[in-house]
Amino acid sequence: MLDLQAAAKECKHLSGCRAVTAFVGTDFQKNQEYEFRFVTGIKPCTADPEYRTVLLPADSKGSLRGQWGGPVPLEVLAAQGATLVRENPPIAKFDGFLSDDEIQHIMELARPRFVRSTTGMTYDSGDSRTSETAWLNAQQDSNDAILANITARITELTRLPHEHMEPFQVVRYQAGQFFQGHQDYLDAQEEQVCGGRVGTFFMYLNDVPEGGETHFSKWDLTITPRKGLALLWWNVNYTALQHGIFGGTKDEDAWHQSLPVVEGEKWVVNRWLHPYDFLTPYFEGKLR
């Protein structure tokens, strides 16, 4: 069994830009060889080090499979059906990403869970966001095959495993409701073990008769809600992200808002993406 304690002690001595230390061990209970890496990011690893890691099955050559190398190249996304609605920085859209059955399933799970939406790490339910939110809990719904299939497809498009994604956040807007201008990246998360929300995978569950567009004011870009459509954008400097730099590079131009719904309802889903494991420390109460 890999000695995680000894590895953690080693991590405390690492600092600097993207320093990496690798350890190899075997989980005898699962009969699986692992490579264990500490990735410090651009600052010394001062948080709980066992979470600033990538822990993945090793292949026969001992290299890491799935070690995040940054965003999927745009030409690969295009081959997987993406259309670029903006090139620099890129925003990719995926028509028909969600099927009707998947959409109905998400809605059925979310309906009994809706509460007033909040903002940021302070969970403020002020006037800037007037919608309702339902979280599809990654523990409660962990055996849900439909959600797992959706997550697997997001992984293909982002190279990030589900542990690096926040749970499905379903948001419902009634007529007159909105979300004022904001950036998904939360500065308060940057020094936490998960790192900030480097990316957003955003899905629309229905057509909206009027209103409810997603508007990126600094890019002069407006997206009309369309059932099954998904968007992928990055909340940090794209060039830095391609070089594996995640911290201190928030892209202020990724500012966006949900315009008021004029007629009908608007249903959307957020999957926020992190450079490090989010779910493990989240469910252990290690995130502030």
PDB file of C-alpha atoms in Angstrom:
ATOM      1  CA  MET A   1       0.000   0.000   0.000  1.00  0.00           C
ATOM      2  CA  LEU A   2       1.342   3.422  -0.892  1.00  0.00           C
ATOM      3  CA  ASP A   3       2.530   5.333   2.167  1.00  0.00           C
ATOM      4  CA  LEU A   4       0.519   8.528   1.753  1.00  0.00           C
ATOM      5  CA  GLN A   5       1.832  10.005   5.004  1.00  0.00           C
ATOM      6  CA  ALA A   6       5.433   9.759   3.891  1.00  0.00           C
ATOM      7  CA  ALA A   7       4.502  11.192   0.523  1.00  0.00           C
ATOM      8  CA  ALA A   8       2.708  14.090   2.168  1.00  0.00           C
ATOM      9  CA  LYS A   9       5.823  14.967   4.183  1.00  0.00           C
ATOM     10  CA  GLU A  10       7.809  15.081   0.961  1.00  0.00           C
ATOM     11  CA  CYS A  11       5.272  17.436  -0.576  1.00  0.00           C
ATOM     12  CA  LYS A  12       5.791  20.028   2.151  1.00  0.00           C
ATOM     13  CA  HIS A  13       9.298  20.654   0.865  1.00  0.00           C
ATOM     14  CA  LEU A  14       8.170  21.421  -2.672  1.00  0.00           C
ATOM     15  CA  SER A  15       7.653  24.949  -3.974  1.00  0.00           C
ATOM     16  CA  GLY A  16       7.816  26.892  -7.197  1.00  0.00           C
ATOM     17  CA  CYS A  17       5.988  26.713 -10.481  1.00  0.00           C
ATOM     18  CA  ARG A  18       4.344  23.385 -11.232  1.00  0.00           C
ATOM     19  CA  ALA A  19       6.811  21.331  -9.203  1.00  0.00           C
ATOM     20  CA  VAL A  20       5.944  17.638  -9.342  1.00  0.00           C
ATOM     21  CA  THR A  21       6.997  14.663  -7.252  1.00  0.00           C
ATOM     22  CA  ALA A  22       5.827  11.192  -8.217  1.00  0.00           C
ATOM     23  CA  PHE A  23       5.511   8.084  -6.070  1.00  0.00           C
ATOM     24  CA  VAL A  24       4.566   4.579  -7.162  1.00  0.00           C
ATOM     25  CA  GLY A  25       2.719   2.081  -5.019  1.00  0.00           C
ATOM     26  CA  THR A  26       0.105  -0.642  -5.021  1.00  0.00           C
ATOM     27  CA  ASP A  27      -3.343  -0.756  -3.485  1.00  0.00           C
ATOM     28  CA  PHE A  28      -3.413  -4.416  -2.542  1.00  0.00           C
ATOM     29  CA  GLN A  29      -7.119  -4.333  -1.676  1.00  0.00           C
ATOM     30  CA  LYS A  30      -7.929  -3.376  -5.264  1.00  0.00           C
ATOM     31  CA  ASN A  31      -4.940  -5.181  -6.797  1.00  0.00           C
ATOM     32  CA  GLN A  32      -4.137  -1.994  -8.665  1.00  0.00           C
ATOM     33  CA  GLU A  33      -0.842  -0.218  -9.219  1.00  0.00           C
ATOM     34  CA  TYR A  34      -0.945   3.550  -8.853  1.00  0.00           C
ATOM     35  CA  GLU A  35       1.269   6.471  -9.568  1.00  0.00           C
ATOM     36  CA  PHE A  36       0.822   9.239  -7.031  1.00  0.00           C
ATOM     37  CA  ARG A  37       1.730  12.814  -7.905  1.00  0.00           C
ATOM     38  CA  PHE A  38       1.857  16.020  -5.969  1.00  0.00           C
ATOM     39  CA  VAL A  39       1.332  19.068  -8.153  1.00  0.00           C
ATOM     40  CA  THR A  40       2.010  22.261  -6.247  1.00  0.00           C
ATOM     41  CA  GLY A  41       0.728  24.745  -8.810  1.00  0.00           C
ATOM     42  CA  ILE A  42       2.456  28.121  -8.894  1.00  0.00           C
ATOM     43  CA  LYS A  43       2.802  28.538  -5.136  1.00  0.00           C
ATOM     44  CA  PRO A  44       4.215  26.397  -2.320  1.00  0.00           C
ATOM     45  CA  CYS A  45       1.960  23.526  -1.339  1.00  0.00           C
ATOM     46  CA  THR A  46       0.674  24.892   1.947  1.00  0.00           C
ATOM     47  CA  ALA A  47      -2.772  23.252   1.921  1.00  0.00           C
ATOM     48  CA  ASP A  48      -3.527  19.672   2.934  1.00  0.00           C
ATOM     49  CA  PRO A  49      -1.100  18.034   0.498  1.00  0.00           C
ATOM     50  CA  GLU A  50      -2.905  14.726   0.022  1.00  0.00           C
ATOM     51  CA  TYR A  51      -5.559  16.560  -1.958  1.00  0.00           C
ATOM     52  CA  ARG A  52      -3.217  18.502  -4.231  1.00  0.00           C
ATOM     53  CA  THR A  53      -2.708  15.357  -6.204  1.00  0.00           C
ATOM     54  CA  VAL A  54      -3.613  13.313  -9.172  1.00  0.00           C
ATOM     55  CA  LEU A  55      -4.055   9.659  -8.208  1.00  0.00           C
ATOM     56  CA  LEU A  56      -4.757   7.543 -11.264  1.00  0.00           C
ATOM     57  CA  PRO A  57      -4.178   3.945 -12.419  1.00  0.00           C
ATOM     58  CA  ALA A  58      -0.754   3.550 -14.013  1.00  0.00           C
ATOM     59  CA  ASP A  59      -0.410   1.853 -17.377  1.00  0.00           C
ATOM     60  CA  SER A  60       2.079  -0.921 -18.151  1.00  0.00           C
ATOM     61  CA  LYS A  61       4.838   1.613 -18.796  1.00  0.00           C
ATOM     62  CA  GLY A  62       4.247   3.325 -15.462  1.00  0.00           C
ATOM     63  CA  SER A  63       3.102   6.632 -16.937  1.00  0.00           C
ATOM     64  CA  LEU A  64       0.051   8.484 -15.724  1.00  0.00           C
ATOM     65  CA  ARG A  65      -3.078   7.973 -17.797  1.00  0.00           C
ATOM     66  CA  GLY A  66      -5.318  11.022 -17.684  1.00  0.00           C
ATOM     67  CA  GLN A  67      -2.813  13.411 -16.068  1.00  0.00           C
ATOM     68  CA  TRP A  68      -4.323  16.749 -17.036  1.00  0.00           C
ATOM     69  CA  GLY A  69      -2.337  18.399 -19.759  1.00  0.00           C
ATOM     70  CA  GLY A  70      -4.596  21.401 -20.070  1.00  0.00           C
ATOM     71  CA  PRO A  71      -7.592  21.943 -22.335  1.00  0.00           C
ATOM     72  CA  VAL A  72      -8.409  19.615 -25.211  1.00  0.00           C
ATOM     73  CA  PRO A  73      -6.976  21.164 -28.411  1.00  0.00           C
ATOM     74  CA  LEU A  74      -9.575  23.078 -30.387  1.00  0.00           C
ATOM     75  CA  GLU A  75      -9.150  20.909 -33.472  1.00  0.00           C
ATOM     76  CA  VAL A  76      -9.931  17.831 -31.375  1.00  0.00           C
ATOM     77  CA  LEU A  77     -13.042  19.497 -29.957  1.00  0.00           C
ATOM     78  CA  ALA A  78     -14.121  20.344 -33.498  1.00  0.00           C
ATOM     79  CA  ALA A  79     -13.729  16.696 -34.498  1.00  0.00           C
ATOM     80  CA  GLN A  80     -16.011  15.815 -31.557  1.00  0.00           C
ATOM     81  CA  GLY A  81     -18.782  18.068 -32.832  1.00  0.00           C
ATOM     82  CA  ALA A  82     -17.912  21.395 -31.229  1.00  0.00           C
ATOM     83  CA  THR A  83     -18.560  24.723 -32.909  1.00  0.00           C
ATOM     84  CA  LEU A  84     -16.492  27.699 -31.817  1.00  0.00           C
ATOM     85  CA  VAL A  85     -18.708  30.703 -31.120  1.00  0.00           C
ATOM     86  CA  ARG A  86     -15.597  32.620 -30.113  1.00  0.00           C
ATOM     87  CA  GLU A  87     -11.974  31.814 -30.947  1.00  0.00           C
ATOM     88  CA  ASN A  88      -9.804  33.850 -28.577  1.00  0.00           C
ATOM     89  CA  PRO A  89     -10.355  32.935 -25.860  1.00  0.00           C
ATOM     90  CA  PRO A  90     -12.369  30.004 -27.136  1.00  0.00           C
ATOM     91  CA  ILE A  91     -15.988  29.289 -26.284  1.00  0.00           C
ATOM     92  CA  ALA A  92     -17.182  25.973 -27.681  1.00  0.00           C
ATOM     93  CA  LYS A  93     -20.795  24.949 -28.125  1.00  0.00           C
ATOM     94  CA  PHE A  94     -22.145  21.425 -28.502  1.00  0.00           C
ATOM     95  CA  ASP A  95     -25.570  21.172 -30.115  1.00  0.00           C
ATOM     96  CA  GLY A  96     -27.700  18.305 -28.820  1.00  0.00           C
ATOM     97  CA  PHE A  97     -25.226  17.421 -26.078  1.00  0.00           C
ATOM     98  CA  LEU A  98     -28.083  16.277 -23.810  1.00  0.00           C
ATOM     99  CA  SER A  99     -30.816  13.934 -25.012  1.00  0.00           C
ATOM    100  CA  ASP A 100     -34.502  14.424 -24.207  1.00  0.00           C
ATOM    101  CA  ASP A 101     -34.388  11.456 -21.806  1.00  0.00           C
ATOM    102  CA  GLU A 102     -31.358  12.880 -19.976  1.00  0.00           C
ATOM    103  CA  ILE A 103     -33.032  16.263 -19.670  1.00  0.00           C
ATOM    104  CA  GLN A 104     -36.234  14.760 -18.283  1.00  0.00           C
ATOM    105  CA  HIS A 105     -34.220  12.718 -15.781  1.00  0.00           C
ATOM    106  CA  ILE A 106     -32.297  15.759 -14.515  1.00  0.00           C
ATOM    107  CA  MET A 107     -35.500  17.749 -14.142  1.00  0.00           C
ATOM    108  CA  GLU A 108     -37.187  14.968 -12.174  1.00  0.00           C
ATOM    109  CA  LEU A 109     -34.230  14.750  -9.783  1.00  0.00           C
ATOM    110  CA  ALA A 110     -34.076  18.515  -9.323  1.00  0.00           C
ATOM    111  CA  ARG A 111     -37.745  19.409  -8.799  1.00  0.00           C
ATOM    112  CA  PRO A 112     -38.024  18.432  -5.098  1.00  0.00           C
ATOM    113  CA  ARG A 113     -34.631  19.967  -4.225  1.00  0.00           C
ATOM    114  CA  PHE A 114     -34.976  23.588  -5.350  1.00  0.00           C
ATOM    115  CA  VAL A 115     -34.058  26.357  -2.911  1.00  0.00           C
ATOM    116  CA  ARG A 116     -33.367  30.061  -3.399  1.00  0.00           C
ATOM    117  CA  SER A 117     -30.123  30.560  -5.329  1.00  0.00           C
ATOM    118  CA  THR A 118     -27.081  32.018  -3.572  1.00  0.00           C
ATOM    119  CA  THR A 119     -23.816  33.548  -4.763  1.00  0.00           C
ATOM    120  CA  GLY A 120     -20.144  33.008  -3.988  1.00  0.00           C
ATOM    121  CA  MET A 121     -18.563  31.325  -0.984  1.00  0.00           C
ATOM    122  CA  THR A 122     -20.668  33.426   1.397  1.00  0.00           C
ATOM    123  CA  TYR A 123     -23.898  31.843   0.089  1.00  0.00           C
ATOM    124  CA  ASP A 124     -25.547  35.246  -0.061  1.00  0.00           C
ATOM    125  CA  SER A 125     -29.123  35.171  -1.380  1.00  0.00           C
ATOM    126  CA  GLY A 126     -29.179  38.835  -2.320  1.00  0.00           C
ATOM    127  CA  ASP A 127     -30.872  40.648  -5.176  1.00  0.00           C
ATOM    128  CA  SER A 128     -28.239  39.891  -7.835  1.00  0.00           C
ATOM    129  CA  ARG A 129     -29.456  36.318  -8.369  1.00  0.00           C
ATOM    130  CA  THR A 130     -33.180  35.634  -8.154  1.00  0.00           C
ATOM    131  CA  SER A 131     -33.406  32.048  -9.426  1.00  0.00           C
ATOM    132  CA  GLU A 132     -33.768  28.678  -7.657  1.00  0.00           C
ATOM    133  CA  THR A 133     -30.999  26.089  -7.369  1.00  0.00           C
ATOM    134  CA  ALA A 134     -30.930  22.323  -6.881  1.00  0.00           C
ATOM    135  CA  TRP A 135     -27.720  20.355  -6.343  1.00  0.00           C
ATOM    136  CA  LEU A 136     -27.602  16.784  -7.599  1.00  0.00           C
ATOM    137  CA  ASN A 137     -25.472  15.392  -4.797  1.00  0.00           C
ATOM    138  CA  ALA A 138     -22.461  13.389  -5.966  1.00  0.00           C
ATOM    139  CA  GLN A 139     -22.896  10.960  -3.046  1.00  0.00           C
ATOM    140  CA  GLN A 140     -26.673  10.639  -3.097  1.00  0.00           C
ATOM    141  CA  ASP A 141     -26.706  10.172  -6.877  1.00  0.00           C
ATOM    142  CA  SER A 142     -23.362   8.364  -7.176  1.00  0.00           C
ATOM    143  CA  ASN A 143     -24.922   5.250  -8.716  1.00  0.00           C
ATOM    144  CA  ASP A 144     -27.040   7.169 -11.209  1.00  0.00           C
ATOM    145  CA  ALA A 145     -26.067   5.742 -14.602  1.00  0.00           C
ATOM    146  CA  ILE A 146     -27.521   8.647 -16.580  1.00  0.00           C
ATOM    147  CA  LEU A 147     -25.573  11.288 -14.648  1.00  0.00           C
ATOM    148  CA  ALA A 148     -22.442   9.140 -14.845  1.00  0.00           C
ATOM    149  CA  ASN A 149     -22.776   8.938 -18.619  1.00  0.00           C
ATOM    150  CA  ILE A 150     -23.115  12.716 -18.911  1.00  0.00           C
ATOM    151  CA  THR A 151     -20.074  13.198 -16.682  1.00  0.00           C
ATOM    152  CA  ALA A 152     -18.047  10.752 -18.772  1.00  0.00           C
ATOM    153  CA  ARG A 153     -18.785  12.790 -21.888  1.00  0.00           C
ATOM    154  CA  ILE A 154     -17.735  15.995 -20.118  1.00  0.00           C
ATOM    155  CA  THR A 155     -14.498  14.254 -19.130  1.00  0.00           C
ATOM    156  CA  GLU A 156     -13.842  13.439 -22.796  1.00  0.00           C
ATOM    157  CA  LEU A 157     -14.199  17.116 -23.685  1.00  0.00           C
ATOM    158  CA  THR A 158     -12.166  18.515 -20.772  1.00  0.00           C
ATOM    159  CA  ARG A 159      -9.696  15.742 -19.807  1.00  0.00           C
ATOM    160  CA  LEU A 160     -10.826  16.215 -16.211  1.00  0.00           C
ATOM    161  CA  PRO A 161     -12.123  13.306 -14.084  1.00  0.00           C
ATOM    162  CA  HIS A 162     -15.405  13.691 -12.223  1.00  0.00           C
ATOM    163  CA  GLU A 163     -13.578  14.291  -8.918  1.00  0.00           C
ATOM    164  CA  HIS A 164     -12.420  17.615 -10.366  1.00  0.00           C
ATOM    165  CA  MET A 165     -15.997  18.734 -11.080  1.00  0.00           C
ATOM    166  CA  GLU A 166     -18.453  20.285  -8.682  1.00  0.00           C
ATOM    167  CA  PRO A 167     -21.756  18.374  -8.505  1.00  0.00           C
ATOM    168  CA  PHE A 168     -24.488  19.108 -11.048  1.00  0.00           C
ATOM    169  CA  GLN A 169     -26.025  22.468 -10.157  1.00  0.00           C
ATOM    170  CA  VAL A 170     -29.482  22.792 -11.723  1.00  0.00           C
ATOM    171  CA  VAL A 171     -30.836  26.341 -11.918  1.00  0.00           C
ATOM    172  CA  ARG A 172     -34.433  27.314 -12.691  1.00  0.00           C
ATOM    173  CA  TYR A 173     -35.479  30.843 -13.665  1.00  0.00           C
ATOM    174  CA  GLN A 174     -39.125  31.900 -13.687  1.00  0.00           C
ATOM    175  CA  ALA A 175     -40.419  34.874 -15.693  1.00  0.00           C
ATOM    176  CA  GLY A 176     -38.699  38.047 -14.487  1.00  0.00           C
ATOM    177  CA  GLN A 177     -35.788  36.232 -12.804  1.00  0.00           C
ATOM    178  CA  PHE A 178     -32.131  36.803 -13.694  1.00  0.00           C
ATOM    179  CA  PHE A 179     -28.508  36.570 -12.584  1.00  0.00           C
ATOM    180  CA  GLN A 180     -26.599  39.836 -12.795  1.00  0.00           C
ATOM    181  CA  GLY A 181     -23.063  40.095 -14.170  1.00  0.00           C
ATOM    182  CA  HIS A 182     -20.531  37.805 -12.469  1.00  0.00           C
ATOM    183  CA  GLN A 183     -17.456  35.652 -12.986  1.00  0.00           C
ATOM    184  CA  ASP A 184     -17.663  31.950 -12.098  1.00  0.00           C
ATOM    185  CA  TYR A 185     -14.081  31.911 -10.786  1.00  0.00           C
ATOM    186  CA  LEU A 186     -14.102  32.430  -7.009  1.00  0.00           C
ATOM    187  CA  ASP A 187     -10.967  34.079  -5.622  1.00  0.00           C
ATOM    188  CA  ALA A 188     -11.612  32.476  -2.227  1.00  0.00           C
ATOM    189  CA  GLN A 189     -11.124  29.014  -3.736  1.00  0.00           C
ATOM    190  CA  GLU A 190      -7.700  29.731  -5.195  1.00  0.00           C
ATOM    191  CA  GLU A 191      -5.821  29.006  -1.961  1.00  0.00           C
ATOM    192  CA  GLN A 192      -7.957  25.987  -1.142  1.00  0.00           C
ATOM    193  CA  VAL A 193      -6.995  22.443  -1.990  1.00  0.00           C
ATOM    194  CA  CYS A 194      -9.280  22.223  -5.030  1.00  0.00           C
ATOM    195  CA  GLY A 195      -8.012  25.367  -6.754  1.00  0.00           C
ATOM    196  CA  GLY A 196     -10.343  27.816  -8.478  1.00  0.00           C
ATOM    197  CA  ARG A 197     -13.069  27.178 -11.042  1.00  0.00           C
ATOM    198  CA  VAL A 198     -10.828  27.186 -14.090  1.00  0.00           C
ATOM    199  CA  GLY A 199     -13.669  26.252 -16.437  1.00  0.00           C
ATOM    200  CA  THR A 200     -17.442  26.072 -16.811  1.00  0.00           C
ATOM    201  CA  PHE A 201     -19.422  23.384 -18.632  1.00  0.00           C
ATOM    202  CA  PHE A 202     -22.900  24.826 -19.043  1.00  0.00           C
ATOM    203  CA  MET A 203     -26.007  22.985 -20.298  1.00  0.00           C
ATOM    204  CA  TYR A 204     -29.463  24.235 -21.325  1.00  0.00           C
ATOM    205  CA  LEU A 205     -32.430  21.997 -20.510  1.00  0.00           C
ATOM    206  CA  ASN A 206     -35.163  23.795 -22.446  1.00  0.00           C
ATOM    207  CA  ASP A 207     -36.045  26.366 -25.072  1.00  0.00           C
ATOM    208  CA  VAL A 208     -37.161  29.708 -23.655  1.00  0.00           C
ATOM    209  CA  PRO A 209     -39.984  31.498 -25.515  1.00  0.00           C
ATOM    210  CA  GLU A 210     -38.462  34.907 -24.798  1.00  0.00           C
ATOM    211  CA  GLY A 211     -35.505  36.204 -22.799  1.00  0.00           C
ATOM    212  CA  GLY A 212     -33.081  34.287 -20.598  1.00  0.00           C
ATOM    213  CA  GLU A 213     -30.071  34.668 -22.881  1.00  0.00           C
ATOM    214  CA  THR A 214     -26.528  34.189 -21.540  1.00  0.00           C
ATOM    215  CA  HIS A 215     -24.706  37.447 -22.263  1.00  0.00           C
ATOM    216  CA  PHE A 216     -20.923  37.930 -22.182  1.00  0.00           C
ATOM    217  CA  SER A 217     -20.785  41.725 -22.117  1.00  0.00           C
ATOM    218  CA  LYS A 218     -17.019  42.158 -22.581  1.00  0.00           C
ATOM    219  CA  TRP A 219     -17.047  39.821 -25.593  1.00  0.00           C
ATOM    220  CA  ASP A 220     -20.276  41.234 -27.056  1.00  0.00           C
ATOM    221  CA  LEU A 221     -21.621  37.678 -27.240  1.00  0.00           C
ATOM    222  CA  THR A 222     -25.164  36.517 -26.514  1.00  0.00           C
ATOM    223  CA  ILE A 223     -26.250  32.858 -26.458  1.00  0.00           C
ATOM    224  CA  THR A 224     -29.932  32.000 -26.855  1.00  0.00           C
ATOM    225  CA  PRO A 225     -31.106  29.093 -24.647  1.00  0.00           C
ATOM    226  CA  ARG A 226     -31.735  25.972 -26.690  1.00  0.00           C
ATOM    227  CA  LYS A 227     -32.743  22.568 -25.385  1.00  0.00           C
ATOM    228  CA  GLY A 228     -29.788  20.169 -25.187  1.00  0.00           C
ATOM    229  CA  LEU A 229     -27.155  22.792 -26.042  1.00  0.00           C
ATOM    230  CA  ALA A 230     -23.922  22.846 -23.999  1.00  0.00           C
ATOM    231  CA  LEU A 231     -21.176  25.469 -23.727  1.00  0.00           C
ATOM    232  CA  LEU A 232     -17.577  25.156 -22.552  1.00  0.00           C
ATOM    233  CA  TRP A 233     -15.561  28.206 -21.589  1.00  0.00           C
ATOM    234  CA  TRP A 234     -12.518  28.884 -19.417  1.00  0.00           C
ATOM    235  CA  ASN A 235     -12.480  31.358 -16.533  1.00  0.00           C
ATOM    236  CA  VAL A 236      -8.704  31.854 -16.474  1.00  0.00           C
ATOM    237  CA  ASN A 237      -6.205  33.074 -19.048  1.00  0.00           C
ATOM    238  CA  TYR A 238      -6.322  30.498 -21.828  1.00  0.00           C
ATOM    239  CA  THR A 239      -2.638  30.748 -22.763  1.00  0.00           C
ATOM    240  CA  ALA A 240      -1.567  30.230 -19.146  1.00  0.00           C
ATOM    241  CA  LEU A 241      -3.999  27.327 -18.862  1.00  0.00           C
ATOM    242  CA  GLN A 242      -2.424  25.634 -21.874  1.00  0.00           C
ATOM    243  CA  HIS A 243       0.904  25.774 -20.014  1.00  0.00           C
ATOM    244  CA  GLY A 244      -0.540  24.247 -16.848  1.00  0.00           C
ATOM    245  CA  ILE A 245      -0.750  27.479 -14.838  1.00  0.00           C
ATOM    246  CA  PHE A 246      -4.027  27.674 -12.950  1.00  0.00           C
ATOM    247  CA  GLY A 247      -3.644  30.236 -10.167  1.00  0.00           C
ATOM    248  CA  GLY A 248      -3.566  34.011 -10.295  1.00  0.00           C
ATOM    249  CA  THR A 249      -4.711  34.148 -13.922  1.00  0.00           C
ATOM    250  CA  LYS A 250      -8.443  34.878 -13.663  1.00  0.00           C
ATOM    251  CA  ASP A 251      -9.834  36.193 -16.929  1.00  0.00           C
ATOM    252  CA  GLU A 252     -11.930  39.211 -15.996  1.00  0.00           C
ATOM    253  CA  ASP A 253     -13.392  39.222 -19.499  1.00  0.00           C
ATOM    254  CA  ALA A 254     -15.263  35.965 -18.768  1.00  0.00           C
ATOM    255  CA  TRP A 255     -17.830  38.172 -17.023  1.00  0.00           C
ATOM    256  CA  HIS A 256     -21.373  37.107 -17.978  1.00  0.00           C
ATOM    257  CA  GLN A 257     -24.995  37.331 -16.908  1.00  0.00           C
ATOM    258  CA  SER A 258     -28.313  35.555 -17.326  1.00  0.00           C
ATOM    259  CA  LEU A 259     -30.697  38.082 -18.818  1.00  0.00           C
ATOM    260  CA  PRO A 260     -34.225  38.186 -17.366  1.00  0.00           C
ATOM    261  CA  VAL A 261     -36.678  35.566 -18.577  1.00  0.00           C
ATOM    262  CA  VAL A 262     -39.569  37.378 -20.270  1.00  0.00           C
ATOM    263  CA  GLU A 263     -41.830  34.407 -20.967  1.00  0.00           C
ATOM    264  CA  GLY A 264     -41.784  30.810 -19.729  1.00  0.00           C
ATOM    265  CA  GLU A 265     -39.049  29.184 -17.629  1.00  0.00           C
ATOM    266  CA  LYS A 266     -35.338  28.648 -18.120  1.00  0.00           C
ATOM    267  CA  TRP A 267     -33.535  25.534 -16.845  1.00  0.00           C
ATOM    268  CA  VAL A 268     -29.737  25.214 -16.968  1.00  0.00           C
ATOM    269  CA  VAL A 269     -27.008  23.060 -15.418  1.00  0.00           C
ATOM    270  CA  ASN A 270     -23.547  24.163 -14.252  1.00  0.00           C
ATOM    271  CA  ARG A 271     -20.562  21.826 -13.942  1.00  0.00           C
ATOM    272  CA  TRP A 272     -17.658  23.863 -12.606  1.00  0.00           C
ATOM    273  CA  LEU A 273     -14.195  22.480 -13.322  1.00  0.00           C
ATOM    274  CA  HIS A 274     -11.199  22.507 -10.974  1.00  0.00           C
ATOM    275  CA  PRO A 275      -7.513  21.694 -11.585  1.00  0.00           C
ATOM    276  CA  TYR A 276      -7.427  19.478  -8.476  1.00  0.00           C
ATOM    277  CA  ASP A 277      -9.744  17.050  -6.714  1.00  0.00           C
ATOM    278  CA  PHE A 278     -12.818  18.936  -5.511  1.00  0.00           C
ATOM    279  CA  LEU A 279     -15.205  16.197  -4.407  1.00  0.00           C
ATOM    280  CA  THR A 280     -13.008  14.420  -1.840  1.00  0.00           C
ATOM    281  CA  PRO A 281     -12.258  17.473   0.341  1.00  0.00           C
ATOM    282  CA  TYR A 282     -15.764  18.830  -0.283  1.00  0.00           C
ATOM    283  CA  PHE A 283     -17.505  15.824   1.207  1.00  0.00           C
ATOM    284  CA  GLU A 284     -14.976  15.632   4.038  1.00  0.00           C
ATOM    285  CA  GLY A 285     -15.774  19.226   5.001  1.00  0.00           C
ATOM    286  CA  LYS A 286     -12.274  20.465   4.159  1.00  0.00           C
ATOM    287  CA  LEU A 287     -13.408  23.357   1.939  1.00  0.00           C
ATOM    288  CA  ARG A 288     -14.307  26.707   3.459  1.00  0.00           C
TER     289      ARG A 288
END
